[in-house]
Amino acid sequence: MKLTLRIWRQRNADADGAMSTYEVDGVSADMSFLEMLDTLNEDLILQGEDPVAFDHDCREGICGACSLVINGDAHGPERTTTCQLHMRSFHDGDTIDIEPWRAAAFPLVKDLVVDRSAFDRIIQAGGYVTAPTGAAPEAHATPVPKPDADFAFEHAECIGCGACVAACPNGAAMLFTSAKINHLNTLPQGAPERETRVLDMVAKMDEEGFGGCTLAGECATACPKGIPLVSITGMNKEWLRATRKAGGR
Amino acid sequence: MARTVWDSSVGKKTVMAVSGLIMLLYLVVHMIGNLKIFFGPGEFNHYAHWLRTVGEPFMHYEWTLWLIRVVLVVAVVAHATSAYQLSRRDLRARPDKYVHRKARTSYATRTMRWGGTILALFIVWHLLDLTTGTVHSGGFQPGHPYQNVVDTFSTWYGDVIYIVAMLALGLHIRHGFWSAAQTLGVGDRARDRALKTVANILALLLTAGFLAVPVAVMTGVVS
């Protein structure tokens, strides 16, 4: 396969960026999208050029490090992470546009790399449980009804990649935050911080400069882990409950 | 608590949802009232007069009407202010656009902001036209709403403004009603289809019901 890539190149946060065009040849359909970029970078290094910077880590679709908006879709045309996207999803002669996540709360570092530490700060605001440390507790000590366990697990699948923010026309982090809140607020282990968690995480989300939800639904379409849009509804419900209970603190 | 609600993006959406539902409830009543025009000037004008005497003798003449007007003004101002502030936040949160753009959201979702602006302008025109009579075509006669309505819809611009606004209203309700349910946390997987259906039915009924009046005047059914 021979492909034309149009890639966002930007030296650093302060520099001006632009789309640059590259040709890659000998791309196999079995390559992952990141392997295809590795090939491009090898060529660029041999030519003495600056390789394209992009985030990646496990390349197994479980860590949430990879990103990339490919032809306008966060993580590209398949519903998976970029590392699990394979070149068989493209055709010989295609032109592929590759851009970084775009959001004010995700400042650009270089080329396709953005700083997603705003997510870490949302987690620090309440994405944890107060659990005693030490030996693992007996599994049956805290019973969890099966539907609750399933619901919590569905939301626990979030890998924090930020595709929801990248896809959202408002650069909102509602789906990410709601996944974390629904996950922990459904389980008995998360109950002690049920109210403070949702109030603090939503407040932090606003403070970090993420947009609000207009229920466009793009986040849930882009999510490689299939976090549903109703997750946001669940967070709104929890937020209203906590606000009533806490009287606004 | 009011501070927490107003300062939070989620809280401000709640304000939008509640104020939107208040206006929606009013619109249903308003639309049903409008349909009385099909039963002749007597019934329509009598209905309009009754709106001023509702609640008598407990309420004085026009008290109920003014109470409704105050609630509506508060709802409109709250809805528009939160919409403006939330939109500012949204635009700030996504300063750089993608080079490769895709429009995937529905037309109703994408037109919420412009549709809302059109509706706000329409409300101003509508009040100046049929409540105060300031911009009314022909001689505005207080207490004779039937004739006033016929006069308005006998002008081409009266019809165009009204039809555009009602189409915008239908789209606004289609996305707005369902969104309000999500914001208030009452939507879930089981109810999602039902909520969307109710939103579509409300949007269709209100648009059709409101449009029936100008169409009737244009075709000469009401004159």
mmCIF file of C-alpha atoms in Angstrom, chain A residues 6 8 19 69-74 97 99-105 151 154-155 165-172 174 199 202-203 205-207 209-218 221 226 228-230 232-237 239-240 243-244 247-249, chain B residues 1-16 18 86-106 108-110 112-113 175-192 195-196:
data_model
loop_
_atom_site.group_PDB
_atom_site.id
_atom_site.type_symbol
_atom_site.label_atom_id
_atom_site.label_comp_id
_atom_site.label_asym_id
_atom_site.label_seq_id
_atom_site.Cartn_x
_atom_site.Cartn_y
_atom_site.Cartn_z
ATOM 1 C CA ARG A 6 -1.126 14.853 5.989
ATOM 2 C CA TRP A 8 -0.059 18.190 11.960
ATOM 3 C CA MET A 19 -0.351 20.145 8.096
ATOM 4 C CA VAL A 69 -7.659 12.219 15.209
ATOM 5 C CA ILE A 70 -7.591 10.298 11.932
ATOM 6 C CA ASN A 71 -9.642 11.737 9.069
ATOM 7 C CA GLY A 72 -11.702 13.663 11.597
ATOM 8 C CA ASP A 73 -12.396 10.650 13.841
ATOM 9 C CA ALA A 74 -10.793 10.257 17.268
ATOM 10 C CA ASP A 97 -5.297 13.354 7.758
ATOM 11 C CA GLU A 99 -4.268 15.616 13.854
ATOM 12 C CA PRO A 100 -3.779 15.881 17.606
ATOM 13 C CA TRP A 101 -6.622 15.946 20.193
ATOM 14 C CA ARG A 102 -7.990 19.478 20.111
ATOM 15 C CA ALA A 103 -9.152 21.021 23.396
ATOM 16 C CA ALA A 104 -8.116 24.029 25.461
ATOM 17 C CA ALA A 105 -7.711 21.752 28.479
ATOM 18 C CA PHE A 151 -22.836 -1.424 35.577
ATOM 19 C CA GLU A 154 -18.950 -1.119 32.097
ATOM 20 C CA HIS A 155 -17.845 2.313 33.314
ATOM 21 C CA VAL A 165 -12.873 15.331 24.728
ATOM 22 C CA ALA A 166 -11.305 15.267 21.257
ATOM 23 C CA ALA A 167 -14.596 14.311 19.591
ATOM 24 C CA CYS A 168 -16.803 16.679 21.606
ATOM 25 C CA PRO A 169 -17.650 19.896 19.734
ATOM 26 C CA ASN A 170 -17.383 21.674 23.115
ATOM 27 C CA GLY A 171 -14.165 20.010 24.290
ATOM 28 C CA ALA A 172 -16.076 18.608 27.272
ATOM 29 C CA MET A 174 -18.294 14.841 30.678
ATOM 30 C CA LEU A 199 -19.260 17.586 43.391
ATOM 31 C CA VAL A 202 -17.381 18.149 38.314
ATOM 32 C CA ALA A 203 -15.986 21.338 39.885
ATOM 33 C CA MET A 205 -13.614 19.481 35.368
ATOM 34 C CA ASP A 206 -15.054 23.009 35.032
ATOM 35 C CA GLU A 207 -11.938 24.560 36.569
ATOM 36 C CA GLY A 209 -11.398 24.619 31.204
ATOM 37 C CA PHE A 210 -13.360 21.752 29.673
ATOM 38 C CA GLY A 211 -16.613 22.724 27.955
ATOM 39 C CA GLY A 212 -20.134 21.738 28.909
ATOM 40 C CA CYS A 213 -22.384 19.021 27.548
ATOM 41 C CA THR A 214 -24.817 19.778 24.719
ATOM 42 C CA LEU A 215 -25.681 16.079 24.325
ATOM 43 C CA ALA A 216 -24.345 15.942 20.801
ATOM 44 C CA GLY A 217 -23.350 12.334 21.498
ATOM 45 C CA GLU A 218 -20.024 12.479 19.656
ATOM 46 C CA THR A 221 -19.523 7.417 19.322
ATOM 47 C CA GLY A 226 -18.060 1.928 24.449
ATOM 48 C CA PRO A 228 -22.564 4.952 26.759
ATOM 49 C CA LEU A 229 -23.993 8.472 26.541
ATOM 50 C CA VAL A 230 -26.434 7.707 29.394
ATOM 51 C CA ILE A 232 -23.567 11.468 31.511
ATOM 52 C CA THR A 233 -27.231 11.309 32.518
ATOM 53 C CA GLY A 234 -26.207 9.190 35.482
ATOM 54 C CA MET A 235 -23.588 11.736 36.523
ATOM 55 C CA ASN A 236 -26.118 14.591 36.263
ATOM 56 C CA LYS A 237 -28.445 12.593 38.506
ATOM 57 C CA TRP A 239 -24.688 15.684 40.922
ATOM 58 C CA LEU A 240 -28.251 16.880 41.547
ATOM 59 C CA THR A 243 -26.221 19.153 45.612
ATOM 60 C CA ARG A 244 -29.591 18.655 47.314
ATOM 61 C CA GLY A 247 -27.019 21.953 50.347
ATOM 62 C CA GLY A 248 -24.317 23.279 48.080
ATOM 63 C CA ARG A 249 -21.580 23.043 50.755
ATOM 64 C CA MET B 1 -26.949 25.987 46.992
ATOM 65 C CA ALA B 2 -28.063 28.505 44.348
ATOM 66 C CA ARG B 3 -24.409 29.577 44.054
ATOM 67 C CA THR B 4 -23.223 25.972 43.538
ATOM 68 C CA VAL B 5 -25.847 25.423 40.850
ATOM 69 C CA TRP B 6 -25.130 28.652 38.972
ATOM 70 C CA ASP B 7 -21.328 28.278 39.155
ATOM 71 C CA SER B 8 -21.286 24.731 37.804
ATOM 72 C CA SER B 9 -21.660 23.849 34.122
ATOM 73 C CA VAL B 10 -23.870 20.926 35.153
ATOM 74 C CA GLY B 11 -25.945 23.215 37.397
ATOM 75 C CA LYS B 12 -26.377 25.822 34.693
ATOM 76 C CA LYS B 13 -27.635 23.106 32.364
ATOM 77 C CA THR B 14 -30.196 22.263 35.055
ATOM 78 C CA VAL B 15 -31.361 25.886 34.969
ATOM 79 C CA MET B 16 -31.686 25.579 31.181
ATOM 80 C CA VAL B 18 -36.100 23.605 34.057
ATOM 81 C CA LEU B 86 -22.437 27.937 28.597
ATOM 82 C CA SER B 87 -21.838 28.633 24.901
ATOM 83 C CA ARG B 88 -18.998 31.008 25.776
ATOM 84 C CA ARG B 89 -17.446 28.262 27.903
ATOM 85 C CA ASP B 90 -17.896 25.683 25.125
ATOM 86 C CA LEU B 91 -16.297 27.887 22.480
ATOM 87 C CA ARG B 92 -13.365 28.681 24.769
ATOM 88 C CA ALA B 93 -12.868 24.966 25.467
ATOM 89 C CA ARG B 94 -12.362 24.203 21.765
ATOM 90 C CA PRO B 95 -10.397 27.145 20.332
ATOM 91 C CA ASP B 96 -8.639 25.219 17.530
ATOM 92 C CA LYS B 97 -10.783 23.539 14.896
ATOM 93 C CA TYR B 98 -9.865 20.318 13.148
ATOM 94 C CA VAL B 99 -8.562 20.626 9.600
ATOM 95 C CA HIS B 100 -10.494 17.496 8.639
ATOM 96 C CA ARG B 101 -14.037 18.261 9.763
ATOM 97 C CA LYS B 102 -16.989 15.957 9.948
ATOM 98 C CA ALA B 103 -20.560 16.934 10.788
ATOM 99 C CA ARG B 104 -22.064 13.940 12.514
ATOM 100 C CA THR B 105 -24.447 15.418 15.035
ATOM 101 C CA SER B 106 -28.065 15.819 14.007
ATOM 102 C CA ALA B 108 -31.464 19.758 15.501
ATOM 103 C CA THR B 109 -28.378 19.508 17.752
ATOM 104 C CA ARG B 110 -26.245 21.739 15.559
ATOM 105 C CA MET B 112 -29.630 24.831 19.010
ATOM 106 C CA ARG B 113 -27.666 28.081 19.368
ATOM 107 C CA HIS B 175 -33.233 18.172 20.855
ATOM 108 C CA GLY B 176 -34.155 20.280 23.890
ATOM 109 C CA PHE B 177 -36.800 18.071 25.472
ATOM 110 C CA TRP B 178 -34.696 14.930 25.305
ATOM 111 C CA SER B 179 -31.632 16.853 26.525
ATOM 112 C CA ALA B 180 -33.568 18.286 29.473
ATOM 113 C CA ALA B 181 -34.423 14.739 30.538
ATOM 114 C CA GLN B 182 -30.719 13.787 30.428
ATOM 115 C CA THR B 183 -29.695 16.917 32.318
ATOM 116 C CA LEU B 184 -32.252 16.254 35.034
ATOM 117 C CA GLY B 185 -30.989 12.682 35.252
ATOM 118 C CA VAL B 186 -34.276 10.981 34.389
ATOM 119 C CA GLY B 187 -33.116 9.363 31.131
ATOM 120 C CA ASP B 188 -31.811 5.814 31.030
ATOM 121 C CA ARG B 189 -31.425 3.055 28.464
ATOM 122 C CA ALA B 190 -34.929 1.697 28.900
ATOM 123 C CA ARG B 191 -36.579 5.101 28.614
ATOM 124 C CA ASP B 192 -34.362 6.524 25.887
ATOM 125 C CA LEU B 195 -38.123 10.085 25.566
ATOM 126 C CA LYS B 196 -36.990 10.590 21.977
#
